[in-house]
C-alpha cells in the first residue's frame, strides 16, 4: 500500500528514489517525489515503476529536502495525474499522503476557487494548507490537520524554511535521525537504512522536523513527548537479482528455526497462569494470509484446548457482534503489524475489556503498540508482495502459544507438550525435503497455468491450507481459484467441474483419507484433473508426497508446495511475481 519517505540531508533525490525502491514491496502503481531547489518546489511523478521515476529525476541531486511516495490507488484511477505529490496552486506547499481523507468531499466544498488536477482525496490537503497559511507553517499544518477525518500519514514540504512537517492519524509514520540529517517514513525497516535513532509518531499529532531534531505536537498545539530508540537493522535488497518470492520460500527452514529459538528464549507464552485458566474464548484475528494461519492453528488447537477457539477475519470482527469480555484473549496476527483492519480489531478487543496479543513480524509496529503482549515470528523482511515465509512462522509460533496455554490449563500433558515442541524442531527438515523436489512442482505448475480455474480442496485441518494455496495462486498468477471444504463440493460446485479445471487436493489426515478419495473421484469422474498433496500416494492421480510431519503441524509444511505451485504457474504465464497487480502489503486503510 502507499509508502511515504522524506528527508533533510544531502542526496535527497537519490536517497528518496532508493527508499521508494525499498517500499516497492508494499505494492504500488505509481510514484513521485517533490524537492526544494532554491525558493521553489519541483515535482516529478509517473504512473508505473520507480525505475521510470529514477530516469526522470536522473541528474538532479543538489536538493537536500525532498518527499516521495509510492501510490496504491484508492481514490481515482492509476494515472500520473493521480500520483503523489500534490502541489498547492501557488506552488508553495507539496504533500504526500498515505491513508484516506474520509471527509474530502466536504473539504473540497470549502475550496470552490481551486482547480483540482486529480481525482484523489489527498490533493485537498495541499490546497487547504495554502488557504490556511498566515505566515507560520506549524500553525498552518496544525489548523489543516484539525480539519481532516480518516486515517493518514502526511508529509509536508513548503517553500517557507527548511523544515519538513508530518501529520499522523492511524497510518504508520516514523521519524528518525542520523549525524547526516533527518528522515520520515511509513516503514521502520526502510528508515533504518539512514537513521540510527527513530521515534514512532503518536496518533493525532504533528511533527515539526528540522535537520537536527523534531518537535511533536498534539492537534491543539500542546507539545507531546516521544521516545527515540535504535531501529531494527535493515536488510539489503538492492544487490539481489532474482525473484524475492522464490528466495523467501527457500528461507522457510531457516526462519522456522529462528522463530522457535526466539519463542523459547523469550520465555514462551509469558502470561500468568490465573489469566490463562480464566479464559473462556480465544480469537485468532487477521487478514488474508495472516487470517489463514489463524484458521490453520484454530483447527488443531481445538483438539487440545477447552476454551472456544475462534478464527475471524479482522474486517468482519470489527463490525460484527463477536462477544468480548475480561475472559477473552485475542491473538492479532499480522506480518506487517500495520494492517488497519487488524489494528482496529485490537482496539475493539481492548475497548471491551479483552486481552490482546500481537503475533507480528515487525517490532515497533502500530499493532505492537496497541496490544498488551506481543511476540515476533522472526521471519525477517518479506520483499515479495505475496506473503510466504511469514505464514509458516505464524503457524509455528501460534502452535507453541496454544500448546503453552493448554499446558497451563491442564488440557495437554507435559509429555504431549514436549512432543509438539519436538515436532516444531522437525519442521525445517520436512520443508527442506519439499524444497529439494521443487523441480517436480515446477512440472505440475505447467498444467495448472493452463487451467481455466483451479479448486483447492481439503477437510478440517487441510481446509486452511487449501485457502492459502488458493490465495497464493490467484494473487500472483491471476488464474481464477477457490478453496472448498472437500465435502462441500457436492452441494453445488461440482457443476463447474470439466476438463479444463484443475483440482488440488490436500489430504494429510489418515482418518479422512477415504473421504478425500471419494471427493477426488467425484471431480475426476466429471473430467477435472486432480493433483494431490498427501503423505501417501493417492491412487490414479498425480500425487506430490509430503514428508511425514507431526499430525498437528502439517499446515506449516503442506503449504510450501502450494506456494511453489503458485510461483511456477505465475512464472510460466510471465507474471511479475514479486509485484503482482492490485496487491498491497501493509494495507493501511480499512
Ligand atoms: C497475501 C498477502 C495478504 C496479507 C494481508 C495481511 O499474500 O500478503 O493477504 O497477508 O494483507 O497482511 P499483514 O499480515 O501484514 O497484516
XYZ file of C-alpha atoms and ligand atoms in Angstrom:
606
model
C 0.000 0.000 0.000
C 1.130 3.648 -0.307
C 4.516 4.399 1.201
C 5.989 7.775 2.089
C 9.518 8.978 2.681
C 11.017 12.373 3.376
C 14.430 13.677 4.265
C 16.562 16.691 5.072
C 20.095 15.621 4.161
C 22.495 15.635 1.234
C 21.498 13.420 -1.726
C 17.784 13.961 -1.195
C 16.747 12.757 -4.638
C 18.891 9.615 -4.816
C 18.000 8.664 -1.248
C 14.301 9.188 -1.900
C 14.458 7.009 -5.014
C 16.329 4.349 -3.023
C 13.708 4.490 -0.258
C 10.854 4.241 -2.768
C 12.510 1.149 -4.232
C 12.626 -0.360 -0.770
C 8.926 0.462 -0.333
C 8.079 -1.325 -3.605
C 7.358 -4.473 -1.592
C 4.165 -2.839 -0.295
C 2.644 -2.897 -3.803
C 2.133 0.295 -5.850
C 1.031 1.570 -9.227
C 2.695 4.993 -9.496
C 5.356 7.031 -7.757
C 6.647 10.544 -7.383
C 8.727 12.982 -5.418
C 8.898 16.700 -4.664
C 12.016 18.615 -3.780
C 13.062 22.085 -2.915
C 15.533 23.893 -5.184
C 16.309 27.454 -4.205
C 12.994 29.072 -3.322
C 10.899 26.765 -5.476
C 9.309 23.367 -5.137
C 9.646 20.944 -8.038
C 7.520 17.877 -8.547
C 8.154 14.722 -10.608
C 5.736 11.835 -10.865
C 4.792 8.951 -13.077
C 2.466 6.040 -13.483
C 4.267 2.674 -13.296
C 7.605 1.647 -11.895
C 10.139 3.515 -9.744
C 12.700 2.801 -12.469
C 10.787 5.257 -14.699
C 10.799 7.905 -11.967
C 14.513 7.286 -11.493
C 15.122 8.058 -15.176
C 13.009 11.235 -14.949
C 14.978 12.638 -11.986
C 18.367 11.423 -13.201
C 20.982 14.152 -12.777
C 19.063 16.202 -10.177
C 20.870 15.774 -6.912
C 21.723 19.093 -5.377
C 18.468 19.108 -3.368
C 18.687 18.468 0.366
C 14.966 18.376 1.169
C 12.563 16.007 -0.567
C 9.439 13.948 -0.025
C 8.500 10.843 -2.028
C 5.576 8.485 -2.442
C 4.526 5.145 -3.860
C 0.788 5.107 -4.619
C -1.640 2.202 -4.490
C -4.838 3.628 -5.975
C -7.858 4.040 -3.700
C -9.464 7.271 -4.976
C -9.169 7.767 -8.732
C -7.650 5.635 -11.474
C -3.997 4.708 -11.823
C -2.562 7.725 -13.663
C 0.248 10.244 -13.471
C -2.260 12.968 -12.546
C -3.440 10.937 -9.545
C 0.109 10.052 -8.444
C 1.541 11.956 -5.466
C 2.962 14.506 -4.582
C 0.380 17.269 -4.958
C 1.230 20.967 -5.049
C -0.936 23.809 -3.805
C -1.993 26.118 -6.677
C 0.625 28.727 -5.727
C 3.304 26.009 -5.704
C 4.293 26.810 -2.096
C 3.235 23.531 -0.451
C 3.772 19.933 -1.567
C 2.299 16.919 0.169
C 2.382 13.127 0.011
C -0.266 11.090 1.782
C -0.809 7.515 2.892
C -4.352 6.645 4.039
C -7.802 8.035 3.302
C -9.196 11.524 3.961
C -12.779 10.465 4.632
C -14.289 13.974 4.610
C -12.506 15.161 1.451
C -15.780 15.982 -0.332
C -16.801 18.443 2.391
C -13.274 19.896 2.426
C -13.306 20.340 -1.363
C -16.528 22.308 -0.993
C -14.553 24.804 1.131
C -12.238 25.397 -1.838
C -14.621 26.456 -4.673
C -11.985 28.616 -6.375
C -9.434 25.781 -6.708
C -8.951 23.876 -9.965
C -8.216 20.318 -8.867
C -5.797 18.372 -11.051
C -6.618 14.867 -9.793
C -9.466 12.660 -8.623
C -7.802 11.930 -5.295
C -8.822 12.714 -1.738
C -5.196 13.664 -0.975
C -4.901 16.725 -3.228
C -7.349 18.573 -0.966
C -4.680 18.742 1.756
C -2.243 20.729 -0.411
C -4.904 23.355 -1.229
C -6.080 23.566 2.384
C -2.516 24.285 3.509
C -2.337 27.225 1.119
C -5.739 28.511 2.247
C -4.820 28.221 5.943
C -1.352 29.819 5.637
C -0.958 33.003 7.709
C 2.842 33.179 7.939
C 3.553 30.265 10.302
C 3.899 26.795 8.758
C 3.493 24.845 12.013
C 0.205 26.624 12.788
C -0.905 26.076 9.171
C -0.245 22.330 9.412
C -1.993 22.126 12.810
C -5.049 24.026 11.550
C -5.218 21.809 8.466
C -4.721 18.593 10.463
C -7.656 19.524 12.716
C -9.904 19.674 9.635
C -9.095 16.134 8.451
C -11.055 12.976 9.222
C -9.867 9.492 8.362
C -6.565 7.661 8.507
C -3.472 9.407 7.294
C 0.259 9.860 7.383
C 1.079 13.071 5.506
C 4.436 14.666 4.782
C 4.503 18.399 4.002
C 7.237 20.319 2.233
C 6.986 24.090 1.786
C 8.955 26.994 0.384
C 8.885 28.614 3.833
C 12.000 27.401 5.667
C 13.951 24.148 5.595
C 11.738 22.071 7.843
C 9.546 19.110 6.992
C 6.186 18.559 8.669
C 4.304 15.340 9.194
C 0.775 14.584 10.354
C -0.253 11.211 11.646
C -3.561 9.580 12.455
C -3.696 5.775 12.377
C -1.446 5.266 9.319
C 2.170 4.324 10.132
C 4.793 7.062 10.403
C 8.268 7.057 11.901
C 10.697 9.949 12.251
C 14.444 9.336 12.506
C 17.847 10.994 12.686
C 21.492 10.282 11.982
C 24.536 12.509 12.014
C 23.725 13.256 8.341
C 20.219 14.567 8.790
C 16.536 13.870 9.390
C 14.142 11.371 7.822
C 10.494 10.349 7.930
C 8.943 7.211 6.543
C 5.985 4.872 6.720
C 8.290 1.886 7.252
C 10.643 1.412 10.173
C 12.926 -1.033 8.327
C 13.246 1.351 5.387
C 14.151 4.376 7.520
C 16.852 2.371 9.268
C 18.931 2.472 6.066
C 19.650 6.073 7.095
C 18.505 6.757 10.655
C 20.281 5.476 13.740
C 17.624 6.703 16.140
C 13.870 6.666 15.437
C 10.540 7.500 17.072
C 7.059 6.363 16.142
C 4.907 9.488 15.683
C 1.892 9.414 18.030
C -1.645 9.285 16.658
C -3.361 12.634 16.128
C -0.087 14.505 16.199
C 2.010 16.813 14.053
C 5.808 16.598 13.842
C 7.981 19.599 13.002
C 11.233 18.131 11.712
C 14.472 20.053 11.402
C 17.822 18.674 10.314
C 18.927 18.025 13.893
C 15.754 17.402 15.842
C 11.975 17.113 15.832
C 9.173 18.501 17.977
C 5.854 16.699 18.268
C 2.530 18.417 18.994
C -1.000 17.293 19.732
C -3.502 18.795 17.317
C -4.333 21.557 19.836
C -0.682 22.636 19.644
C 0.471 21.330 23.039
C 3.840 19.543 22.922
C 3.942 15.756 23.283
C 6.954 13.652 24.312
C 8.069 10.723 22.186
C 10.687 8.077 22.854
C 13.569 7.598 20.419
C 15.190 4.163 20.058
C 17.589 2.293 17.771
C 15.620 0.842 14.832
C 15.799 -2.828 13.759
C 18.520 -3.484 11.191
C 17.542 -3.016 7.550
C 18.014 -5.858 5.102
C 19.967 -5.042 1.938
C 17.759 -5.702 -1.048
C 19.399 -3.713 -3.784
C 22.040 -6.238 -4.793
C 19.662 -9.225 -5.046
C 18.859 -10.349 -8.558
C 16.101 -12.885 -8.931
C 12.611 -13.311 -7.536
C 12.210 -12.421 -3.882
C 9.236 -14.757 -3.640
C 11.344 -17.815 -4.502
C 14.173 -16.605 -2.254
C 11.715 -16.180 0.613
C 10.188 -19.648 0.130
C 13.679 -21.143 0.259
C 14.349 -19.246 3.503
C 11.468 -21.007 5.293
C 13.580 -23.691 7.058
C 16.000 -21.094 8.491
C 13.174 -18.769 9.566
C 11.288 -21.621 11.260
C 14.424 -22.386 13.312
C 14.758 -18.704 14.186
C 11.061 -18.472 15.175
C 11.329 -21.454 17.538
C 14.597 -20.198 19.087
C 13.191 -16.733 19.678
C 9.968 -18.077 21.170
C 11.807 -20.271 23.657
C 14.429 -17.630 24.540
C 11.762 -15.007 25.289
C 10.208 -17.406 27.814
C 7.258 -18.771 25.829
C 3.721 -17.511 26.313
C 4.554 -15.030 29.112
C 1.016 -14.767 30.540
C 0.246 -15.517 34.147
C -1.391 -18.855 34.906
C -4.538 -17.375 36.531
C -5.289 -15.260 33.482
C -4.830 -18.233 31.180
C -7.019 -20.554 33.282
C -9.830 -17.990 33.346
C -10.091 -17.654 29.554
C -13.419 -18.632 28.005
C -12.678 -17.755 24.410
C -9.625 -17.130 22.273
C -9.872 -15.276 18.967
C -7.360 -15.542 16.141
C -7.796 -12.385 14.097
C -6.032 -11.382 10.882
C -6.451 -10.685 7.173
C -5.506 -12.687 4.086
C -2.583 -14.995 4.714
C -2.429 -13.999 8.386
C -6.101 -14.976 8.773
C -5.353 -18.329 7.144
C -2.608 -19.052 9.667
C -5.173 -18.383 12.426
C -7.645 -20.666 10.663
C -4.993 -23.398 10.433
C -3.940 -23.204 14.069
C -7.524 -22.965 15.340
C -8.296 -26.240 13.566
C -5.571 -28.056 15.518
C -5.825 -26.110 18.804
C -9.465 -27.180 19.144
C -8.106 -30.714 19.551
C -6.415 -29.880 22.857
C -7.905 -26.626 24.231
C -11.129 -26.495 26.239
C -11.845 -22.769 25.619
C -13.639 -21.654 22.433
C -11.037 -21.045 19.722
C -12.471 -18.742 17.063
C -10.657 -17.584 13.919
C -12.136 -14.377 12.450
C -11.319 -12.093 9.518
C -10.327 -8.749 11.098
C -12.624 -6.573 8.960
C -15.591 -8.766 9.990
C -14.604 -8.804 13.639
C -14.694 -5.011 13.880
C -18.305 -4.655 12.763
C -19.896 -7.924 13.897
C -21.036 -8.724 17.415
C -18.392 -11.207 18.494
C -18.543 -11.338 22.293
C -15.574 -9.870 24.181
C -15.147 -9.571 27.950
C -12.489 -9.932 30.634
C -12.237 -13.660 29.896
C -11.348 -13.105 26.236
C -7.899 -13.321 24.685
C -7.347 -12.213 21.089
C -4.283 -13.075 19.051
C -3.886 -10.339 16.427
C -1.875 -11.852 13.600
C -0.140 -9.546 11.129
C 3.130 -9.823 9.256
C 3.462 -6.045 8.900
C 1.801 -5.101 12.180
C 0.263 -2.188 10.254
C -2.848 -3.677 8.654
C -5.612 -1.206 9.509
C -8.375 -3.807 9.914
C -6.269 -5.824 12.351
C -5.214 -2.755 14.325
C -8.901 -1.676 14.607
C -9.835 -5.187 15.743
C -7.228 -4.915 18.513
C -8.767 -1.596 19.597
C -12.229 -3.181 19.678
C -10.977 -6.024 21.931
C -9.285 -3.557 24.287
C -12.347 -1.285 24.447
C -14.470 -4.280 25.507
C -12.063 -5.351 28.256
C -10.361 -8.274 26.483
C -6.661 -9.102 26.456
C -4.721 -8.541 23.206
C -1.645 -10.384 21.996
C 0.115 -9.332 18.770
C 1.780 -12.013 16.645
C 3.796 -9.959 14.155
C 6.957 -9.841 12.114
C 7.642 -6.192 12.987
C 8.562 -4.874 16.411
C 7.573 -1.243 16.997
C 4.611 -1.525 14.633
C 1.177 0.007 15.280
C -0.113 -3.368 16.429
C 2.668 -3.960 18.937
C 1.989 -0.530 20.455
C -1.740 -1.248 20.729
C -1.548 -4.770 22.173
C -0.986 -5.890 25.788
C 1.562 -8.524 24.715
C 3.470 -9.341 21.573
C 5.690 -11.977 20.059
C 7.837 -11.666 16.959
C 7.608 -14.522 14.452
C 11.160 -13.739 13.248
C 10.527 -14.369 9.544
C 12.516 -11.195 8.667
C 11.539 -8.890 5.796
C 9.255 -10.079 3.021
C 10.017 -8.166 -0.156
C 7.734 -10.118 -2.453
C 4.289 -8.617 -2.018
C 2.736 -12.083 -1.623
C 3.367 -13.419 1.857
C 5.105 -16.814 2.179
C 7.630 -17.457 4.971
C 5.644 -15.355 7.472
C 2.756 -17.831 7.116
C 4.905 -20.810 8.133
C 6.389 -18.921 11.073
C 2.957 -17.683 12.203
C 1.727 -21.283 12.316
C 4.776 -22.464 14.272
C 4.586 -19.622 16.809
C 0.802 -19.803 17.266
C 1.013 -23.570 17.764
C 3.589 -23.063 20.539
C 1.414 -20.351 22.136
C -1.590 -22.687 22.170
C 0.489 -25.606 23.481
C 1.639 -23.370 26.375
C -1.948 -22.262 27.051
C -3.164 -25.877 27.081
C -0.341 -26.904 29.421
C -1.299 -24.169 31.910
C -4.965 -25.129 31.690
C -4.101 -28.797 32.205
C -5.663 -29.943 28.939
C -2.298 -31.011 27.496
C 0.161 -33.213 29.371
C 3.811 -32.189 29.711
C 4.678 -35.180 27.520
C 2.367 -34.106 24.692
C 3.519 -30.504 25.100
C 7.146 -31.613 24.655
C 6.153 -33.702 21.659
C 4.647 -30.639 19.936
C 7.815 -28.619 20.528
C 9.895 -31.510 19.127
C 7.651 -31.587 16.072
C 8.348 -27.880 15.581
C 12.068 -28.771 15.541
C 11.347 -31.256 12.752
C 9.520 -28.757 10.503
C 12.615 -27.242 8.845
C 13.808 -30.709 7.777
C 10.434 -31.554 6.267
C 10.377 -28.236 4.372
C 13.930 -28.873 3.109
C 12.788 -32.205 1.645
C 9.940 -30.427 -0.146
C 12.271 -27.742 -1.498
C 14.610 -30.437 -2.838
C 11.724 -31.583 -5.023
C 10.795 -28.133 -6.272
C 11.540 -29.192 -9.872
C 8.550 -31.602 -9.628
C 6.272 -28.793 -8.535
C 7.520 -26.723 -11.477
C 6.344 -29.543 -13.802
C 2.921 -29.751 -12.121
C 2.606 -25.960 -12.319
C 2.750 -26.030 -16.137
C -0.655 -27.714 -16.234
C -2.073 -25.516 -13.510
C -1.039 -22.460 -15.515
C -3.209 -23.533 -18.430
C -6.316 -24.387 -16.418
C -9.471 -22.311 -16.769
C -9.945 -22.487 -12.976
C -8.325 -24.202 -10.026
C -10.140 -25.519 -6.953
C -8.193 -26.290 -3.788
C -9.922 -28.825 -1.564
C -9.202 -30.200 1.905
C -11.041 -31.299 5.022
C -10.741 -29.943 8.600
C -7.047 -29.133 9.223
C -6.307 -29.224 5.473
C -9.003 -26.724 4.548
C -6.939 -23.696 5.742
C -4.039 -24.982 3.616
C -6.419 -25.073 0.662
C -7.428 -21.460 1.400
C -3.823 -20.292 1.491
C -2.865 -22.273 -1.648
C -5.783 -20.734 -3.497
C -4.972 -17.191 -2.331
C -1.326 -17.553 -3.417
C -2.291 -18.818 -6.849
C -4.899 -16.182 -7.629
C -2.919 -13.226 -6.317
C 0.202 -13.815 -8.377
C -0.960 -15.807 -11.429
C -4.440 -14.185 -11.807
C -5.929 -17.642 -12.508
C -9.396 -17.949 -11.019
C -9.188 -20.205 -7.986
C -11.291 -21.097 -4.975
C -10.832 -23.104 -1.823
C -13.509 -25.532 -0.702
C -14.009 -27.894 2.203
C -13.888 -31.106 0.129
C -17.224 -32.386 1.437
C -18.975 -29.184 0.364
C -18.244 -29.614 -3.363
C -21.234 -31.863 -3.891
C -23.564 -29.112 -2.663
C -23.351 -27.073 -5.856
C -19.800 -26.516 -7.040
C -19.482 -29.856 -8.850
C -21.422 -28.072 -11.608
C -18.156 -26.328 -12.550
C -16.049 -29.471 -12.928
C -14.886 -30.102 -16.509
C -11.743 -30.965 -18.428
C -10.137 -27.529 -18.292
C -10.405 -27.371 -14.471
C -7.666 -28.497 -12.077
C -8.449 -29.619 -8.539
C -5.659 -29.509 -5.974
C -6.489 -31.985 -3.208
C -4.720 -31.750 0.150
C -5.073 -34.803 2.362
C -2.871 -35.179 5.446
C -5.248 -36.705 7.996
C -5.176 -40.536 7.788
C -8.625 -40.678 9.394
C -10.117 -38.710 6.484
C -8.176 -40.400 3.688
C -11.124 -42.454 2.356
C -13.413 -39.432 2.426
C -10.851 -37.442 0.413
C -10.554 -40.255 -2.107
C -14.342 -40.076 -2.569
C -14.143 -36.305 -3.131
C -11.375 -36.818 -5.679
C -13.448 -39.442 -7.504
C -16.363 -37.017 -7.660
C -14.301 -34.492 -9.598
C -12.270 -36.867 -11.812
C -15.466 -38.565 -12.952
C -16.611 -35.168 -14.245
C -13.421 -34.676 -16.252
C -11.409 -32.380 -13.922
C -7.729 -33.087 -13.470
C -6.503 -33.671 -9.896
C -3.131 -33.033 -8.300
C -2.857 -34.389 -4.768
C -0.606 -33.349 -1.899
C -0.576 -36.078 0.718
C 1.870 -38.147 2.789
C 0.812 -41.218 0.787
C 0.308 -41.974 -2.923
C -3.262 -41.365 -3.975
C -4.314 -43.950 -6.498
C -4.952 -42.786 -10.047
C -3.900 -39.142 -9.533
C -0.608 -37.264 -9.674
C 0.500 -37.116 -6.047
C 3.235 -35.000 -4.547
C 4.151 -36.985 -1.459
C 4.543 -34.788 1.604
C 7.233 -35.789 4.104
C 5.638 -37.060 7.335
C 5.152 -34.206 9.821
C 3.524 -34.329 13.238
C -0.211 -34.589 12.736
C -0.785 -31.148 14.258
C 1.729 -29.348 12.102
C 1.055 -30.349 8.501
C -0.307 -26.871 7.848
C 3.221 -25.456 8.262
C 4.671 -27.768 5.595
C 1.826 -28.658 3.221
C 1.530 -25.005 2.167
C 5.118 -24.951 0.858
C 4.487 -26.960 -2.340
C 1.403 -24.781 -2.888
C 3.477 -21.603 -2.534
C 5.857 -23.089 -5.129
C 2.973 -24.165 -7.348
C 1.665 -20.586 -7.406
C 5.160 -19.228 -8.065
C 5.923 -21.551 -11.001
C 2.444 -21.191 -12.526
C 2.778 -17.387 -12.400
C 6.285 -17.548 -13.926
C 5.025 -19.798 -16.684
C 2.414 -17.137 -17.520
C 5.060 -14.399 -17.483
C 3.631 -12.592 -14.445
C 5.599 -10.150 -12.302
C 5.622 -12.475 -9.268
C 7.141 -10.016 -6.786
C 4.847 -7.150 -7.709
C 1.513 -8.609 -8.763
C -1.233 -6.282 -9.941
C -3.507 -4.638 -7.368
C -1.877 -6.416 -4.416
C -0.653 -4.336 -1.496
C 1.328 -5.168 1.577
C 0.665 -3.175 4.763
C -2.945 -2.405 3.888
C -3.230 0.716 5.999
C -6.809 1.613 5.099
C -9.965 -0.126 6.322
C -1.216 -12.364 0.756
C -0.950 -11.157 1.487
C -2.083 -10.511 2.207
C -1.666 -10.246 3.645
C -2.750 -9.435 4.365
C -2.414 -9.200 5.826
O -0.067 -12.861 0.168
O 0.152 -10.699 1.536
O -3.231 -11.298 2.170
O -1.461 -11.463 4.283
O -2.911 -8.194 3.723
O -1.199 -8.549 5.957
P -0.454 -8.484 7.354
O -0.044 -9.886 7.698
O 0.711 -7.586 7.145
O -1.444 -7.948 8.338
